[in-house]
Coordinates of C-alpha atoms in Angstrom, one line a residue:
Chain A
M1 CA 77.7 121.2 108.4
I2 CA 74.0 121.3 109.4
S3 CA 73.2 119.1 112.4
L4 CA 70.2 116.9 112.6
N5 CA 68.7 119.3 115.1
D6 CA 69.1 122.2 112.8
V7 CA 67.3 120.3 110.1
R8 CA 64.5 119.3 112.5
K9 CA 64.2 123.0 113.5
L10 CA 63.9 124.2 109.9
W11 CA 61.6 121.4 109.0
R12 CA 59.3 122.1 111.9
G13 CA 59.4 125.8 111.2
G14 CA 59.1 125.9 115.0
K15 CA 59.3 129.1 117.0
R16 CA 59.4 128.5 120.7
V17 CA 56.1 129.3 122.3
K18 CA 56.3 131.3 125.5
T19 CA 52.7 132.0 126.5
F20 CA 49.3 130.3 126.3
D21 CA 48.3 132.9 123.8
D22 CA 51.1 131.7 121.5
I23 CA 49.8 128.2 121.9
F24 CA 46.2 129.2 121.2
D25 CA 47.5 130.9 118.0
K26 CA 49.4 127.8 117.0
V27 CA 46.6 125.3 117.5
R28 CA 43.8 127.5 116.3
E29 CA 41.8 126.4 113.2
R30 CA 43.5 123.1 113.0
K31 CA 40.1 121.4 113.4
R32 CA 41.3 119.0 116.1
K33 CA 38.5 117.0 117.6
I34 CA 38.0 116.2 121.3
A35 CA 36.3 113.1 122.4
L36 CA 34.6 114.2 125.7
V37 CA 33.9 111.1 127.7
G38 CA 31.1 111.5 130.2
A39 CA 29.5 114.5 128.6
E40 CA 26.7 114.6 131.1
D41 CA 29.2 117.0 132.8
L42 CA 28.0 120.6 132.4
E43 CA 31.5 122.0 133.2
G44 CA 33.1 119.7 130.6
I45 CA 30.7 120.9 127.9
K46 CA 31.3 124.5 128.9
A47 CA 35.1 123.9 128.5
V48 CA 34.8 122.3 125.1
N49 CA 32.4 124.9 124.0
E50 CA 34.9 127.6 125.0
A51 CA 37.6 125.7 123.0
A52 CA 35.3 125.5 120.0
T53 CA 34.4 129.1 120.2
A54 CA 38.1 130.0 120.4
G55 CA 38.7 127.9 117.3
I56 CA 41.0 125.6 119.2
A57 CA 39.1 122.3 118.8
D58 CA 35.7 120.8 117.9
A59 CA 34.2 118.0 120.1
L60 CA 32.2 114.8 120.1
L61 CA 30.1 114.5 123.2
I62 CA 30.0 110.9 124.5
G63 CA 27.4 110.1 127.2
D64 CA 23.7 109.6 127.8
E65 CA 22.1 111.3 124.8
K66 CA 19.1 112.7 126.8
K67 CA 21.2 114.2 129.6
V68 CA 23.8 115.6 127.2
S69 CA 21.2 117.1 125.0
D70 CA 19.5 118.7 128.0
N71 CA 22.9 120.2 129.0
L72 CA 23.3 121.6 125.5
K73 CA 19.8 123.1 125.7
K74 CA 20.6 124.6 129.1
L75 CA 23.7 126.3 127.6
G76 CA 21.8 127.4 124.5
I77 CA 24.1 125.6 122.2
K78 CA 21.8 122.7 121.0
G79 CA 23.1 121.2 117.7
K80 CA 26.6 122.7 118.0
F81 CA 28.2 119.4 118.8
E82 CA 27.6 115.8 117.7
I83 CA 26.4 113.5 120.5
V84 CA 27.5 109.8 120.7
H85 CA 25.2 107.9 123.0
A86 CA 26.7 105.7 125.7
S87 CA 24.6 104.4 128.6
S88 CA 27.4 103.9 131.2
A89 CA 30.7 105.3 132.2
T90 CA 32.5 102.1 131.0
S91 CA 30.7 102.2 127.6
A92 CA 31.4 105.9 127.3
S93 CA 35.1 105.3 128.0
E94 CA 35.3 102.5 125.5
T95 CA 33.6 104.5 122.9
G96 CA 35.7 107.6 123.4
V97 CA 39.0 105.6 123.3
K98 CA 37.9 103.8 120.1
L99 CA 36.9 107.0 118.5
V100 CA 40.4 108.3 119.2
S101 CA 42.3 105.1 118.3
S102 CA 40.4 104.9 115.0
G103 CA 41.3 108.5 114.2
K104 CA 37.8 109.9 114.4
A105 CA 38.9 112.1 117.3
D106 CA 42.3 113.4 118.2
I107 CA 42.2 114.3 122.0
L108 CA 40.7 112.2 124.7
M109 CA 39.1 114.3 127.4
K110 CA 37.7 113.2 130.8
G111 CA 34.2 114.4 131.7
L112 CA 31.9 112.9 134.3
V113 CA 33.7 109.5 134.5
K114 CA 36.1 108.2 137.0
T115 CA 39.8 108.6 135.9
S116 CA 40.3 104.9 136.7
I117 CA 37.5 103.8 134.4
L118 CA 38.8 106.0 131.6
L119 CA 42.4 104.8 131.9
K120 CA 41.3 101.2 131.9
A121 CA 39.9 101.7 128.5
V122 CA 43.0 103.7 127.4
L123 CA 45.2 100.7 128.4
N124 CA 43.1 98.1 126.6
P125 CA 45.6 96.0 124.6
D126 CA 43.3 95.5 121.6
W127 CA 41.7 98.8 120.8
G128 CA 43.3 101.1 123.5
L129 CA 45.8 103.8 123.2
R130 CA 48.9 102.1 124.6
S131 CA 52.1 103.1 123.0
G132 CA 54.5 101.1 125.2
K133 CA 55.4 104.3 127.1
L134 CA 54.6 105.1 130.7
L135 CA 51.6 107.4 131.2
S136 CA 52.6 110.5 133.1
H137 CA 51.2 113.9 133.9
L138 CA 52.8 117.2 133.0
V139 CA 51.7 120.6 134.3
I140 CA 52.7 123.6 132.2
A141 CA 52.8 126.9 134.0
E142 CA 53.0 130.2 132.2
A143 CA 55.6 131.6 134.7
K144 CA 55.4 135.3 134.2
D145 CA 58.3 135.9 136.6
Y146 CA 60.7 133.7 134.6
D147 CA 59.7 134.6 131.0
R148 CA 59.2 131.0 130.0
F149 CA 56.9 127.9 130.5
I150 CA 57.8 125.8 133.5
G151 CA 56.9 122.2 133.4
I152 CA 56.2 120.2 136.6
T153 CA 56.1 116.5 136.4
D154 CA 54.7 114.2 137.7
G155 CA 52.2 115.7 140.1
G156 CA 49.2 113.9 138.8
M157 CA 49.7 110.3 137.7
I158 CA 52.5 108.3 139.2
I159 CA 52.3 108.3 143.0
R160 CA 56.0 107.6 143.9
P161 CA 58.0 106.9 140.7
T162 CA 61.0 104.6 140.7
L163 CA 64.3 105.7 139.1
E164 CA 63.3 103.9 135.8
Q165 CA 59.9 105.6 135.9
K166 CA 61.5 109.0 136.5
V167 CA 63.5 108.4 133.3
E168 CA 60.2 107.8 131.4
I169 CA 58.6 110.8 133.0
I170 CA 61.5 113.0 131.9
K171 CA 61.3 111.6 128.3
N172 CA 57.5 112.3 128.1
A173 CA 58.0 115.9 129.3
V174 CA 61.0 116.5 127.1
G175 CA 59.1 115.2 124.0
F176 CA 56.3 117.7 124.8
F177 CA 58.7 120.6 125.2
H178 CA 60.1 119.8 121.8
K179 CA 56.6 120.3 120.5
M180 CA 56.6 123.7 122.1
G181 CA 59.6 124.6 120.0
N182 CA 62.2 124.1 122.8
D183 CA 64.6 121.5 121.3
N184 CA 66.9 121.1 124.3
P185 CA 64.9 121.7 127.5
K186 CA 66.7 122.0 130.8
V187 CA 65.4 119.4 133.3
A188 CA 66.0 120.0 137.0
C189 CA 65.6 117.0 139.4
I190 CA 64.6 119.0 142.4
A191 CA 64.7 118.2 146.1
A192 CA 64.7 120.1 149.4
V193 CA 68.5 120.5 149.2
E194 CA 70.9 120.7 146.3
V195 CA 73.4 118.3 147.7
V196 CA 73.5 114.5 147.7
N197 CA 72.3 113.3 151.2
S198 CA 72.0 109.6 151.7
S199 CA 69.1 110.0 154.1
M200 CA 67.2 111.7 151.3
P201 CA 66.9 109.1 148.5
E202 CA 65.3 111.8 146.3
T203 CA 68.6 113.6 146.2
V204 CA 70.5 110.3 145.4
E205 CA 68.1 109.5 142.5
A206 CA 68.4 113.1 141.2
A207 CA 72.2 112.7 141.0
Q208 CA 71.7 109.3 139.3
L209 CA 69.5 110.9 136.7
A210 CA 72.1 113.6 136.0
T211 CA 74.7 110.9 135.5
M212 CA 72.4 109.0 133.2
W213 CA 72.1 112.1 131.1
K214 CA 75.9 112.5 131.0
R215 CA 76.2 108.9 129.7
K216 CA 73.5 109.7 127.1
Q217 CA 70.9 107.4 128.6
I218 CA 68.6 110.4 128.4
T219 CA 69.0 112.6 125.3
N220 CA 67.7 115.8 123.5
C221 CA 67.6 117.7 126.8
V222 CA 70.0 118.7 129.7
V223 CA 69.4 117.0 133.0
D224 CA 70.9 118.1 136.4
G225 CA 70.2 117.4 140.0
P226 CA 69.8 117.5 142.8
L227 CA 68.8 121.2 142.6
G228 CA 66.7 123.2 145.0
F229 CA 63.4 124.7 143.7
D230 CA 65.0 128.2 144.1
N231 CA 68.3 127.6 142.4
A232 CA 66.6 125.6 139.6
L233 CA 64.5 128.5 138.6
D234 CA 66.3 131.6 139.7
P235 CA 69.8 132.6 138.5
R236 CA 70.3 134.8 141.6
A237 CA 69.6 132.0 144.0
A238 CA 71.9 129.7 142.0
R239 CA 74.7 132.3 142.0
I240 CA 74.5 132.9 145.8
K241 CA 74.4 129.2 146.6
K242 CA 77.2 128.6 144.1
V243 CA 75.2 126.0 142.2
T244 CA 76.7 125.9 138.7
G245 CA 75.8 124.0 135.5
E246 CA 73.6 124.6 132.5
V247 CA 70.3 123.9 134.3
A248 CA 70.7 125.9 137.5
G249 CA 68.8 129.1 137.3
H250 CA 67.3 128.2 133.9
A251 CA 65.3 125.0 134.4
D252 CA 62.4 124.5 132.0
I253 CA 61.1 121.2 133.6
L254 CA 61.0 120.4 137.3
L255 CA 61.1 116.7 137.9
V256 CA 59.6 116.2 141.4
P257 CA 60.1 113.3 143.8
D258 CA 56.4 112.3 144.1
I259 CA 52.8 113.2 143.3
H260 CA 52.3 115.2 146.4
S261 CA 55.2 117.6 146.0
G262 CA 54.4 118.1 142.3
N263 CA 50.8 118.7 143.0
F264 CA 51.6 121.3 145.6
I265 CA 53.9 123.2 143.2
G266 CA 51.3 123.3 140.5
K267 CA 48.5 124.3 142.9
S268 CA 50.7 127.0 144.5
M269 CA 51.6 128.4 141.1
D270 CA 47.9 128.5 140.4
Y271 CA 46.4 129.6 143.7
C272 CA 49.3 131.8 145.0
A273 CA 51.4 133.0 142.1
H274 CA 48.4 133.2 139.7
Y275 CA 50.3 131.7 136.8
T276 CA 48.0 130.3 134.1
I277 CA 48.3 126.5 134.4
G278 CA 47.4 123.7 132.0
G279 CA 47.8 119.9 132.5
I280 CA 48.1 116.9 130.2
V281 CA 48.6 113.2 130.4
L282 CA 51.4 112.1 128.1
G283 CA 52.6 108.7 126.9
A284 CA 49.5 107.3 125.2
K285 CA 49.1 107.3 121.4
A286 CA 46.9 110.4 121.8
P287 CA 46.9 113.2 124.4
I288 CA 44.6 112.8 127.3
V289 CA 43.1 115.9 129.0
I290 CA 41.9 115.6 132.5
I291 CA 40.6 118.9 133.9
S292 CA 39.3 119.5 137.4
R293 CA 36.0 121.1 138.3
A294 CA 37.9 123.6 140.4
D295 CA 40.1 124.7 137.5
K296 CA 39.6 128.2 136.3
A297 CA 38.1 128.7 132.8
K298 CA 41.5 129.8 131.3
A299 CA 43.1 126.7 132.9
K300 CA 40.6 124.4 131.2
L301 CA 41.2 126.1 127.8
A302 CA 44.9 125.9 128.5
S303 CA 44.8 122.2 129.1
I304 CA 42.7 121.6 125.9
S305 CA 45.2 123.7 123.9
L306 CA 48.1 121.6 125.3
G307 CA 46.2 118.5 124.0
A308 CA 45.9 120.1 120.6
L309 CA 49.6 121.0 120.6
A310 CA 50.6 117.6 121.7
I311 CA 49.3 116.1 118.4
E312 CA 50.3 119.1 116.3
R313 CA 53.7 118.0 115.3
E314 CA 53.0 114.2 115.1
D315 CA 51.4 114.7 111.7
K316 CA 54.7 115.9 110.2
K317 CA 56.8 113.0 111.5
Chain B
M1 CA 30.7 131.9 181.9
I2 CA 34.1 133.0 180.7
S3 CA 36.1 130.2 179.1
L4 CA 39.7 129.5 179.8
N5 CA 40.4 130.6 176.3
D6 CA 38.7 134.0 176.9
V7 CA 40.7 134.5 180.0
R8 CA 43.9 133.7 178.1
K9 CA 42.9 136.1 175.4
L10 CA 42.3 139.0 177.9
W11 CA 45.4 138.2 179.8
R12 CA 47.5 138.2 176.7
G13 CA 45.9 141.4 175.5
G14 CA 46.6 139.7 172.2
K15 CA 45.4 141.0 168.8
R16 CA 46.0 138.6 165.9
V17 CA 48.9 139.7 163.8
K18 CA 48.3 139.6 160.0
T19 CA 51.4 141.0 158.4
F20 CA 55.1 141.1 159.2
D21 CA 54.8 144.8 159.8
D22 CA 52.4 143.9 162.6
I23 CA 55.0 141.5 164.0
F24 CA 57.8 144.0 163.7
D25 CA 55.7 146.5 165.7
K26 CA 54.9 143.9 168.3
V27 CA 58.5 142.8 168.9
R28 CA 60.2 146.2 168.5
E29 CA 62.0 147.7 171.4
R30 CA 61.7 144.6 173.5
K31 CA 65.5 144.5 173.6
R32 CA 65.7 140.8 172.7
K33 CA 69.2 139.5 172.2
I34 CA 70.3 137.3 169.4
A35 CA 73.3 134.9 169.8
L36 CA 74.7 134.8 166.2
V37 CA 76.8 131.6 166.1
G38 CA 79.5 131.8 163.4
A39 CA 79.6 135.6 163.1
E40 CA 82.4 135.4 160.5
D41 CA 79.5 135.4 158.1
L42 CA 79.1 138.9 156.5
E43 CA 75.5 138.1 155.5
G44 CA 74.6 137.1 159.0
I45 CA 76.0 140.3 160.5
K46 CA 74.1 142.3 157.9
A47 CA 70.9 140.6 158.9
V48 CA 71.4 141.2 162.7
N49 CA 72.4 144.8 162.0
E50 CA 69.2 145.4 160.0
A51 CA 67.3 143.8 162.9
A52 CA 69.1 146.1 165.4
T53 CA 68.6 149.2 163.3
A54 CA 64.9 148.3 163.0
G55 CA 64.8 148.0 166.9
I56 CA 63.8 144.3 166.6
A57 CA 66.7 142.7 168.5
D58 CA 70.3 143.4 169.6
A59 CA 73.0 140.7 169.0
L60 CA 76.0 139.0 170.5
L61 CA 78.5 138.0 167.7
I62 CA 80.1 134.7 168.4
G63 CA 83.1 133.7 166.3
D64 CA 86.8 134.4 165.5
E65 CA 87.3 137.9 167.1
K66 CA 89.7 139.1 164.4
K67 CA 87.5 138.0 161.5
V68 CA 84.2 139.3 163.1
S69 CA 85.9 142.6 163.9
D70 CA 87.1 142.9 160.3
N71 CA 83.5 142.3 159.0
L72 CA 82.2 145.0 161.3
K73 CA 84.8 147.4 160.0
K74 CA 83.9 146.5 156.5
L75 CA 80.3 147.4 157.2
G76 CA 81.2 150.6 159.0
I77 CA 79.6 149.4 162.3
K78 CA 82.6 148.7 164.5
G79 CA 81.7 148.8 168.2
K80 CA 77.9 148.4 167.5
F81 CA 77.8 144.8 168.7
E82 CA 79.6 142.8 171.4
I83 CA 81.9 140.1 170.1
V84 CA 82.3 136.8 172.0
H85 CA 85.5 135.0 170.8
A86 CA 85.3 131.3 169.7
S87 CA 88.0 129.7 167.7
S88 CA 86.0 126.9 166.0
A89 CA 82.5 126.1 164.8
T90 CA 82.0 123.6 167.7
S91 CA 83.2 126.1 170.3
A92 CA 81.1 128.9 168.8
S93 CA 78.0 126.6 168.8
E94 CA 78.6 125.6 172.5
T95 CA 79.2 129.2 173.5
G96 CA 76.1 130.4 171.7
V97 CA 73.9 127.7 173.2
K98 CA 75.2 128.4 176.7
L99 CA 74.6 132.1 176.3
V100 CA 71.0 131.4 175.5
S101 CA 70.4 128.6 178.1
S102 CA 71.9 130.9 180.8
G103 CA 69.6 133.7 179.7
K104 CA 72.3 136.1 178.4
A105 CA 70.7 135.9 175.0
D106 CA 67.2 135.0 173.8
I107 CA 67.4 133.8 170.2
L108 CA 69.9 131.3 168.8
M109 CA 70.8 132.2 165.2
K110 CA 72.9 130.2 162.8
G111 CA 75.7 132.1 161.0
L112 CA 78.7 130.5 159.3
V113 CA 78.5 127.1 161.0
K114 CA 77.0 123.8 159.8
T115 CA 73.4 123.3 161.0
S116 CA 74.4 119.8 162.3
I117 CA 77.1 121.2 164.5
L118 CA 74.8 123.9 165.9
L119 CA 72.0 121.4 166.6
K120 CA 74.4 119.0 168.3
A121 CA 75.1 121.8 170.8
V122 CA 71.4 122.6 171.1
L123 CA 70.7 118.9 172.0
N124 CA 73.4 118.7 174.7
P125 CA 71.6 117.1 177.7
D126 CA 73.6 119.1 180.3
W127 CA 73.7 122.7 179.1
G128 CA 71.7 122.5 175.8
L129 CA 68.2 123.8 174.9
R130 CA 66.3 120.5 175.0
S131 CA 62.7 120.9 176.1
G132 CA 61.6 117.3 175.5
K133 CA 59.8 118.4 172.4
L134 CA 60.6 117.5 168.8
L135 CA 62.5 120.2 167.0
S136 CA 60.6 121.2 163.9
H137 CA 60.7 123.9 161.2
L138 CA 57.9 126.3 160.5
V139 CA 57.7 128.6 157.5
I140 CA 55.4 131.6 157.9
A141 CA 54.2 133.2 154.7
E142 CA 52.4 136.5 154.5
A143 CA 49.9 135.3 152.0
K144 CA 48.5 138.5 150.5
D145 CA 45.9 136.6 148.5
Y146 CA 44.4 135.1 151.6
D147 CA 44.6 137.9 154.1
R148 CA 46.3 135.9 156.7
F149 CA 49.5 134.2 157.6
I150 CA 49.9 130.7 156.2
G151 CA 52.2 128.3 158.1
I152 CA 53.9 125.5 156.3
T153 CA 55.5 122.7 158.3
D154 CA 57.8 120.8 158.2
G155 CA 59.8 121.7 155.1
G156 CA 63.1 122.2 156.9
M157 CA 63.9 119.8 159.7
I158 CA 62.2 116.3 159.7
I159 CA 62.8 114.5 156.5
R160 CA 59.8 112.1 156.5
P161 CA 57.9 112.4 159.8
T162 CA 56.1 109.5 161.4
L163 CA 52.5 109.9 162.5
E164 CA 53.7 110.6 166.1
Q165 CA 56.2 113.2 164.8
K166 CA 53.4 114.8 162.7
V167 CA 51.5 115.3 166.0
E168 CA 54.5 117.0 167.5
I169 CA 55.0 119.1 164.4
I170 CA 51.4 120.3 164.6
K171 CA 51.7 121.1 168.3
N172 CA 54.8 123.2 167.7
A173 CA 53.2 125.1 164.9
V174 CA 49.9 125.6 166.8
G175 CA 51.8 126.9 169.8
F176 CA 53.5 129.5 167.6
F177 CA 50.2 130.6 166.0
H178 CA 48.8 131.1 169.6
K179 CA 51.7 133.6 170.0
M180 CA 50.6 135.3 166.8
G181 CA 47.2 135.9 168.6
N182 CA 45.4 133.1 166.7
D183 CA 44.0 131.0 169.6
N184 CA 42.4 128.3 167.5
P185 CA 44.4 127.9 164.3
K186 CA 43.0 125.6 161.5
V187 CA 45.4 122.9 160.5
A188 CA 45.1 121.2 157.1
C189 CA 46.9 117.9 156.6
I190 CA 47.4 118.2 152.9
A191 CA 48.1 115.7 150.1
A192 CA 47.7 115.4 146.4
V193 CA 44.1 114.4 146.8
E194 CA 41.4 115.1 149.5
V195 CA 40.2 111.6 149.7
V196 CA 41.6 108.6 151.7
N197 CA 43.5 106.5 149.2
S198 CA 45.3 103.4 150.6
S199 CA 48.0 103.6 148.0
M200 CA 48.9 107.1 149.4
P201 CA 49.8 106.6 153.1
E202 CA 50.0 110.4 153.3
T203 CA 46.2 110.6 152.9
V204 CA 45.7 107.8 155.5
E205 CA 47.8 109.6 158.1
A206 CA 46.0 112.9 157.4
A207 CA 42.7 111.2 158.2
Q208 CA 44.3 109.7 161.3
L209 CA 45.4 113.1 162.5
A210 CA 41.9 114.5 161.9
T211 CA 40.5 111.7 164.1
M212 CA 43.1 112.3 166.8
W213 CA 41.9 115.8 166.9
K214 CA 38.3 114.7 167.2
R215 CA 39.3 112.5 170.1
K216 CA 41.1 115.5 171.7
Q217 CA 44.5 114.0 171.4
I218 CA 45.4 117.3 169.7
T219 CA 43.9 120.4 171.2
N220 CA 43.7 124.2 171.0
C221 CA 43.3 124.1 167.2
V222 CA 41.2 122.4 164.5
V223 CA 42.7 119.6 162.4
D224 CA 41.3 118.2 159.2
G225 CA 42.6 116.1 156.4
P226 CA 43.2 114.9 153.9
L227 CA 42.7 118.2 152.1
G228 CA 44.2 119.4 148.8
F229 CA 46.4 122.4 148.7
D230 CA 43.7 124.3 146.8
N231 CA 40.7 123.4 148.9
A232 CA 42.7 123.9 152.1
L233 CA 43.4 127.6 151.3
D234 CA 40.6 128.7 148.9
P235 CA 36.9 128.7 149.8
R236 CA 35.9 128.6 146.2
A237 CA 37.9 125.4 145.5
A238 CA 36.5 123.8 148.6
R239 CA 33.0 124.7 147.6
I240 CA 33.4 123.4 144.0
K241 CA 35.0 120.1 145.2
K242 CA 32.3 119.9 147.9
V243 CA 34.9 119.6 150.7
T244 CA 33.3 120.7 153.9
G245 CA 34.4 121.3 157.5
E246 CA 35.8 124.1 159.5
V247 CA 39.3 123.9 157.9
A248 CA 38.5 123.6 154.2
G249 CA 39.1 127.0 152.5
H250 CA 40.3 128.6 155.7
A251 CA 43.5 126.7 156.7
D252 CA 46.1 128.6 158.7
I253 CA 48.7 125.8 158.9
L254 CA 49.5 123.4 156.1
L255 CA 51.0 120.1 157.5
V256 CA 52.9 118.6 154.6
P257 CA 53.9 114.9 154.1
D258 CA 57.6 115.4 154.0
I259 CA 60.5 117.9 153.8
H260 CA 60.6 118.1 150.0
S261 CA 56.9 118.9 149.5
G262 CA 57.0 121.5 152.3
N263 CA 60.2 123.1 151.0
F264 CA 58.7 123.4 147.5
I265 CA 55.6 125.2 148.8
G266 CA 57.7 127.7 150.8
K267 CA 60.1 128.3 147.9
S268 CA 57.2 128.6 145.5
M269 CA 55.4 131.1 147.7
D270 CA 58.7 133.1 147.9
Y271 CA 60.0 132.8 144.3
C272 CA 56.7 132.7 142.4
A273 CA 54.0 134.3 144.5
H274 CA 56.4 136.8 146.1
Y275 CA 54.9 136.4 149.5
T276 CA 57.2 137.6 152.3
I277 CA 58.5 134.5 154.1
G278 CA 60.1 133.8 157.4
G279 CA 61.3 130.6 159.0
I280 CA 61.9 129.4 162.5
V281 CA 62.9 126.2 164.3
L282 CA 60.5 125.4 167.2
G283 CA 60.6 122.9 170.0
A284 CA 63.8 124.0 171.8
K285 CA 63.7 126.0 175.0
A286 CA 64.5 129.1 172.9
P287 CA 63.7 129.9 169.2
I288 CA 66.3 129.0 166.7
V289 CA 66.7 131.1 163.5
I290 CA 68.3 129.5 160.5
I291 CA 68.5 131.9 157.5
S292 CA 69.8 131.0 154.1
R293 CA 72.3 133.1 152.2
A294 CA 69.8 133.2 149.3
D295 CA 67.1 134.7 151.5
K296 CA 66.0 138.2 150.6
A297 CA 66.8 140.9 153.1
K298 CA 63.1 141.2 154.2
A299 CA 63.0 137.4 154.7
K300 CA 66.0 137.5 157.0
L301 CA 64.4 140.2 159.0
A302 CA 61.1 138.3 159.0
S303 CA 62.8 135.2 160.4
I304 CA 64.5 137.2 163.2
S305 CA 61.2 138.8 164.1
L306 CA 59.6 135.4 164.3
G307 CA 62.3 134.4 166.7
A308 CA 61.6 137.5 168.8
L309 CA 57.9 136.8 168.7
A310 CA 58.4 133.2 169.7
I311 CA 59.7 134.3 173.1
E312 CA 57.5 137.3 173.4
R313 CA 54.7 135.5 175.3
E314 CA 56.8 133.1 177.3
D315 CA 57.5 135.8 179.8
K316 CA 53.9 136.1 180.8
K317 CA 53.4 132.5 181.4

């Protein structure tokens, strides 16, 4: 008998993506449209221009028409993108969100506006992008040492998640891994140690999450914890420490205790391991891309491509 | 006028060490002695044997005489090390600590005993190794991308340090960097963001530590924070994010908010960036080396050499 998962797999025609080049190939020429909010930002325009040149996504530039136009001139790409005038950060945010919620754009991207202002518009109950889910941040690292993508969540949005929020964070990340063709991602709830230690609530909650998975409160993935960073990723470390289970040594997603620890892992994978890194905000009706000025060019392109991939499969549902 | 620091520098004859090979050279043939507590541990014996072969340190093996002797036979090095019999983990820990506090050994090293049992002996008020300082853990990473050692503290000992404990943790790490020939190490108190955010107490405490340094409550180093992981280490990231100051882009020591975040950085630098990593417990009268079974051979040697270096300069004081 063919299982529901098999049917889904066939129907999706999905091959698991393993590198950002795979993702670029997958999302190329789908004519996805970015709403760049706060397009007075030269770096933001550069990034969407690269994405357009690579055929990954087109863009609407939302911001002060004169300034945006000057930026386009500066880059020698006047006329390449449509400009939507907005005279303030609040107005740009509202316009961008409305363009996405009305289907005129697919991906919301932060330019020169404060994240808080953009998110306020996202969460507007009337015309915003609320889906009832928690908004959470997922970093995707092309981990060349482990021959797979590693997700790190949440190192960008929820400062110190509760147990319930951790469940939501896992669900958002798992949903995204499904879109990358991984129908049963392995989630490691990591901590400094791989044993339950009552003076470390992070390890207690990791164990609780593993039990919730066993009781099918979390599905379409495998969850285990507490695991250490090393024995989550590396089979040798798991073997030596005698940490068993499906996830140990093979984790796809690292659920971290808080924003700081998750942020440090992502940054270390970027600045020390030189993995290519992308980031995306999940949980809204449309993907939200928030890139940092300090991101490398490929990281910006990677984040935009994650945005394009996040909506890719929605069409078919 | 020659400053006190200049005098110290001359007197120490100290050149800053930049790689573990430099440290190996520095500590070689000093005839330092390790007290390996719980020497029934084959991996522990292998590590001290490597250190002895490399001329870094000799060892006393403390544990069940029969089992330790069998291990030596198994490795073909019978007679190479002196065995001190102890029939239990508690007795081995007490014996090891007493050997160090009486000066018969220099470095206390954990073998097959629980850390908690070993530390109980270390903290004994009568014959232990208390110095009045807080015990804290320091990871030293040979960060090939940044042409210097990066210290990460505390990712191994204090679960969630208070502000006062963070000051002690900084002092311990700074003292160790002085021993590496770096007389004015740059300490970055890192967090997910480089701005003070009242909903992230980690950023508030980072700012407080920076002020304590300005007011000379912390000396012989430079402290700044909050800084991000990226703009602490990388001058480009600091420049783009317009984070200024002496520490930004040039941090030697990363002070982390808690044990989990510090542990993840160390593990990521090991398992993803492939930096050579060593670890050491500071704050006792003698260095304490706690290696993990999953540590790579060079990491074990690195940790022992940090132990040997930690006592190196004490002689001259």
